[in-house]
Each structure stands twice: as C-alpha cells, then as structure tokens.
Amino acid sequence: DNQQLMERFKIEAMTQARLNHPNIVTIFSFNKIDDEYIIAMEYIEGQSLKEMLQEKKQLHPAMALDIIAQVAEGLRYAHAHNVIHRDIKPANILVARDGKVKISDFGIAKILGSQGLTKTGMLIGTPWYTSPEQIVGREIDCRTDLYSLGVTFYEVLTGRVPFDSETNSEFQIQKAHLETPPPRPSIFNPEIGIQLEKIILQA
C-alpha cells in the first residue's frame, strides 16, 4: 500500500537487473502477481558476512582481504555503470560456500544523474557504515561506497565498528563519523600489518 516503498522496490529490481557481474547477485525477473510484487533473484548457498561475524567475531586477515577484494571488484563494475550502492555493510555481502562473494540489496542505490527517492538531503543507510557526505546531505559519488567498505573491512578484522555508541544513539554515531578519527584497527587486532591498516584508514 506504500507507493514510495513500491517505487523503491521497482528501482531495486531495475537497477540490479542492469548489473551483470560475478560479485553481484543476479536479478532474473521482476513481476506482479495479483496485488503483490516479487523479485526473482539468484540463490546463494552460504551466509551473509554479518552472520559470519556473529559466529567468528573477526576473520583472519587473508580471508578478510579475499572477501573485501571481491566486494571491491563488484563495486568497481557497479560504479563503472553509474550505480552507487549507498548501503554497503556486512548484512548486504553474501559469501557462498565455495568462497564466491556477492553484493546484494541495491534497494537504495542511486543511479547517477537521476532524480528520485534517494536525492540529496535524504539520509538512507545504516548509521555505523554511513559516509560523512551522506550524513550532512551532500551530493555523493562512488567514494561513499568505498568509505562504507572501509568501515566493513575494519569490522571484519577487529570484530567492532570504528564508530559506535553505548546507547545506540544515531546522533552520537553520526557525530563521530564527522568529527572523530577512527582508532587504529591494529589496536584491536595486532595481526593487521601497517600496509593493511593504511588502506583501511585511507578508505
């Protein structure tokens, strides 16, 4: 019954159906059956990165690097096709049993240059992974996904996000993204080398 959600659902289907890459979940069809809309998509036998972290807390650097590199390949392809995901986080990264990694849920993606539901000033995403430019409502580009990927990489290696709040205050989390340098990830995981730490902090 919510027309705005319906529009977002259609945008997800159309946006993701345009993307054909080994590291992005494939959309097969978008249909209306009676009064219900459905997306038929590729089935991934495995689990989300969020579920993996709930089980293991943190991953070995080699495994983490492999997963993040595959996500980066998927994002490189999406960005080349003018699509920004806008909500990169462990829950939207699927890891198949054979180790293949797929990005899912382009439901809040913004096609560059189009006007629509996710225009400037509308904050959509998850506060722990949201880029500063999204928080302040500025125009975004592909770098917003790289920021969120950096936060995800940080969490995968340390078992914690760089910016958090004991009271789950969205305001405190957003303020930290804007004003506080992230703690060095090697403080929480000494196995992280200097080179890897530089990459994470740069992202």
Coordinates of C-alpha atoms in Angstrom, one line a residue:
D1 CA 0.0 0.0 0.0
N2 CA 3.0 2.3 0.4
Q3 CA 3.7 3.8 -3.0
Q4 CA 7.1 5.2 -2.0
L5 CA 8.3 1.8 -0.9
M6 CA 6.8 0.3 -4.1
E7 CA 8.8 2.7 -6.2
R8 CA 12.0 1.9 -4.3
F9 CA 11.3 -1.8 -4.8
K10 CA 10.9 -1.3 -8.6
I11 CA 14.1 0.8 -8.6
E12 CA 16.0 -2.1 -6.8
A13 CA 14.8 -4.6 -9.4
M14 CA 15.6 -2.4 -12.4
T15 CA 18.9 -1.2 -11.1
Q16 CA 20.2 -4.6 -10.1
A17 CA 18.9 -6.3 -13.2
R18 CA 21.2 -4.0 -15.2
L19 CA 24.3 -5.2 -13.4
N20 CA 25.8 -8.5 -14.6
H21 CA 28.9 -9.3 -12.6
P22 CA 30.2 -12.4 -10.7
N23 CA 30.3 -10.4 -7.5
I24 CA 26.8 -9.0 -7.7
V25 CA 23.6 -11.0 -7.0
T26 CA 21.8 -11.6 -10.3
I27 CA 18.2 -10.5 -10.7
F28 CA 16.2 -12.7 -13.1
S29 CA 12.8 -11.1 -13.1
F30 CA 10.5 -8.5 -11.6
N31 CA 6.8 -9.5 -11.6
K32 CA 3.4 -8.6 -10.2
I33 CA 1.2 -11.5 -9.1
D34 CA -2.3 -10.3 -8.2
D35 CA -1.5 -7.3 -5.9
E36 CA 2.0 -8.4 -4.9
Y37 CA 5.3 -7.5 -6.5
I38 CA 8.2 -10.0 -6.4
I39 CA 11.8 -10.1 -7.4
A40 CA 13.2 -13.4 -8.5
M41 CA 16.9 -13.5 -7.9
E42 CA 19.9 -15.8 -7.8
Y43 CA 20.0 -18.2 -4.8
I44 CA 23.3 -18.0 -2.9
E45 CA 24.0 -21.1 -0.8
G46 CA 26.0 -19.8 2.1
Q47 CA 25.6 -16.9 4.6
S48 CA 25.9 -13.2 4.9
L49 CA 29.1 -11.6 6.2
K50 CA 27.1 -10.4 9.2
E51 CA 26.3 -14.0 10.1
M52 CA 29.9 -15.0 9.7
L53 CA 31.0 -12.2 12.1
Q54 CA 28.3 -13.2 14.6
E55 CA 29.9 -16.7 14.6
K56 CA 33.6 -15.9 14.4
K57 CA 33.7 -12.2 15.8
Q58 CA 36.6 -11.4 13.4
L59 CA 38.3 -13.0 10.4
H60 CA 41.9 -13.9 9.6
P61 CA 43.5 -11.1 7.6
A62 CA 43.9 -13.3 4.5
M63 CA 40.3 -14.3 4.5
A64 CA 39.1 -10.8 5.2
L65 CA 41.2 -9.4 2.3
D66 CA 39.8 -12.0 -0.1
I67 CA 36.2 -11.1 0.8
I68 CA 36.8 -7.3 0.6
A69 CA 38.7 -7.6 -2.7
Q70 CA 35.8 -9.4 -4.2
V71 CA 33.3 -6.7 -3.0
A72 CA 35.6 -4.1 -4.4
E73 CA 35.5 -5.8 -7.8
G74 CA 31.7 -5.8 -7.7
L75 CA 31.7 -2.1 -6.7
R76 CA 34.1 -1.2 -9.4
Y77 CA 31.8 -2.7 -12.0
A78 CA 28.7 -1.0 -10.5
H79 CA 30.4 2.4 -10.4
A80 CA 31.5 2.0 -14.0
H81 CA 27.8 1.7 -14.8
N82 CA 27.0 4.8 -12.7
V83 CA 25.4 2.9 -9.9
I84 CA 26.1 3.7 -6.2
H85 CA 25.0 1.1 -3.7
R86 CA 24.7 3.5 -0.7
D87 CA 24.4 0.8 1.9
I88 CA 27.5 -1.4 1.9
K89 CA 27.6 -3.4 5.2
P90 CA 28.2 -7.0 6.2
A91 CA 24.4 -7.8 6.0
N92 CA 24.5 -6.9 2.3
I93 CA 27.5 -9.0 1.5
L94 CA 26.8 -12.7 0.8
V95 CA 29.5 -15.4 1.0
A96 CA 28.8 -18.7 -0.9
R97 CA 30.1 -22.0 0.3
D98 CA 32.7 -22.0 -2.5
G99 CA 34.1 -18.7 -1.3
K100 CA 32.5 -16.5 -4.0
V101 CA 31.3 -13.2 -2.6
K102 CA 28.2 -11.3 -3.9
I103 CA 26.9 -7.9 -3.1
S104 CA 23.1 -7.8 -2.6
D105 CA 20.3 -5.3 -2.0
F106 CA 20.7 -2.3 -4.3
G107 CA 17.3 -1.2 -3.0
I108 CA 18.6 2.3 -2.0
A109 CA 21.1 2.6 -4.8
K110 CA 21.2 5.9 -6.7
I111 CA 21.7 5.9 -10.4
L112 CA 24.0 8.9 -11.0
G113 CA 22.2 11.8 -12.6
S114 CA 18.7 10.6 -12.0
Q115 CA 16.2 12.3 -9.8
G116 CA 14.2 10.2 -7.4
L117 CA 13.7 8.8 -4.0
T118 CA 17.3 9.0 -2.9
K119 CA 18.1 12.5 -3.9
T120 CA 20.4 14.8 -1.9
G121 CA 19.2 15.5 1.7
M122 CA 17.5 12.2 2.2
L123 CA 19.6 10.1 4.6
I124 CA 19.2 6.4 3.8
G125 CA 21.6 3.7 5.0
T126 CA 22.9 2.3 8.3
P127 CA 24.5 4.8 10.7
W128 CA 27.5 2.6 11.6
Y129 CA 28.5 2.4 7.9
T130 CA 27.3 5.8 6.5
S131 CA 29.7 8.2 4.9
P132 CA 30.1 11.7 6.2
E133 CA 28.7 13.2 3.0
Q134 CA 25.6 11.2 3.3
I135 CA 25.1 12.3 6.9
V136 CA 25.3 16.0 6.0
G137 CA 23.1 15.6 2.9
R138 CA 25.7 16.4 0.3
E139 CA 25.7 15.1 -3.2
I140 CA 27.5 11.7 -3.3
D141 CA 29.6 9.7 -5.7
C142 CA 31.2 6.3 -5.7
R143 CA 33.5 7.2 -2.8
T144 CA 30.6 6.9 -0.4
D145 CA 30.7 3.1 -1.1
L146 CA 34.5 3.0 -0.5
Y147 CA 34.0 4.7 2.9
S148 CA 31.4 2.1 3.9
L149 CA 33.6 -0.7 2.6
G150 CA 36.5 0.7 4.7
V151 CA 34.2 0.5 7.8
T152 CA 33.2 -3.0 6.9
F153 CA 36.9 -4.0 6.4
Y154 CA 37.7 -2.5 9.8
E155 CA 34.9 -4.6 11.4
V156 CA 35.8 -7.8 9.7
L157 CA 39.3 -7.6 11.0
T158 CA 38.6 -6.2 14.5
G159 CA 35.2 -7.5 15.4
R160 CA 34.0 -3.9 16.0
V161 CA 33.0 -0.9 14.0
P162 CA 35.2 2.2 14.3
F163 CA 32.3 4.5 15.5
D164 CA 29.7 3.2 17.9
S165 CA 27.5 4.4 20.8
E166 CA 26.8 2.5 24.1
T167 CA 23.2 3.8 23.9
N168 CA 22.9 3.1 20.1
S169 CA 22.4 6.8 19.7
E170 CA 22.2 7.5 15.9
F171 CA 23.2 11.1 16.6
Q172 CA 26.4 10.1 18.5
I173 CA 27.4 7.7 15.8
Q174 CA 26.9 10.2 13.1
K175 CA 28.8 12.9 15.1
A176 CA 31.7 10.5 15.5
H177 CA 31.8 9.9 11.7
L178 CA 32.0 13.6 11.1
E179 CA 34.4 14.6 13.9
T180 CA 36.4 11.7 15.3
P181 CA 39.4 10.0 13.7
P182 CA 38.9 6.2 13.8
P183 CA 41.0 4.3 16.4
R184 CA 43.8 2.4 14.6
P185 CA 42.5 -1.1 13.9
S186 CA 45.8 -2.7 14.9
I187 CA 45.0 -1.7 18.5
F188 CA 42.3 -4.4 18.4
N189 CA 44.0 -6.9 16.2
P190 CA 47.8 -6.9 16.2
E191 CA 47.8 -9.2 13.2
I192 CA 46.9 -6.3 11.0
G193 CA 50.0 -5.1 9.2
I194 CA 50.9 -1.5 8.7
Q195 CA 50.1 -1.7 4.9
L196 CA 46.6 -3.1 5.5
E197 CA 46.0 -0.6 8.3
K198 CA 46.9 2.3 5.9
I199 CA 44.4 1.0 3.3
I200 CA 41.6 0.8 5.9
L201 CA 42.2 4.2 7.3
Q202 CA 42.5 5.8 3.9
A203 CA 39.1 4.2 2.9

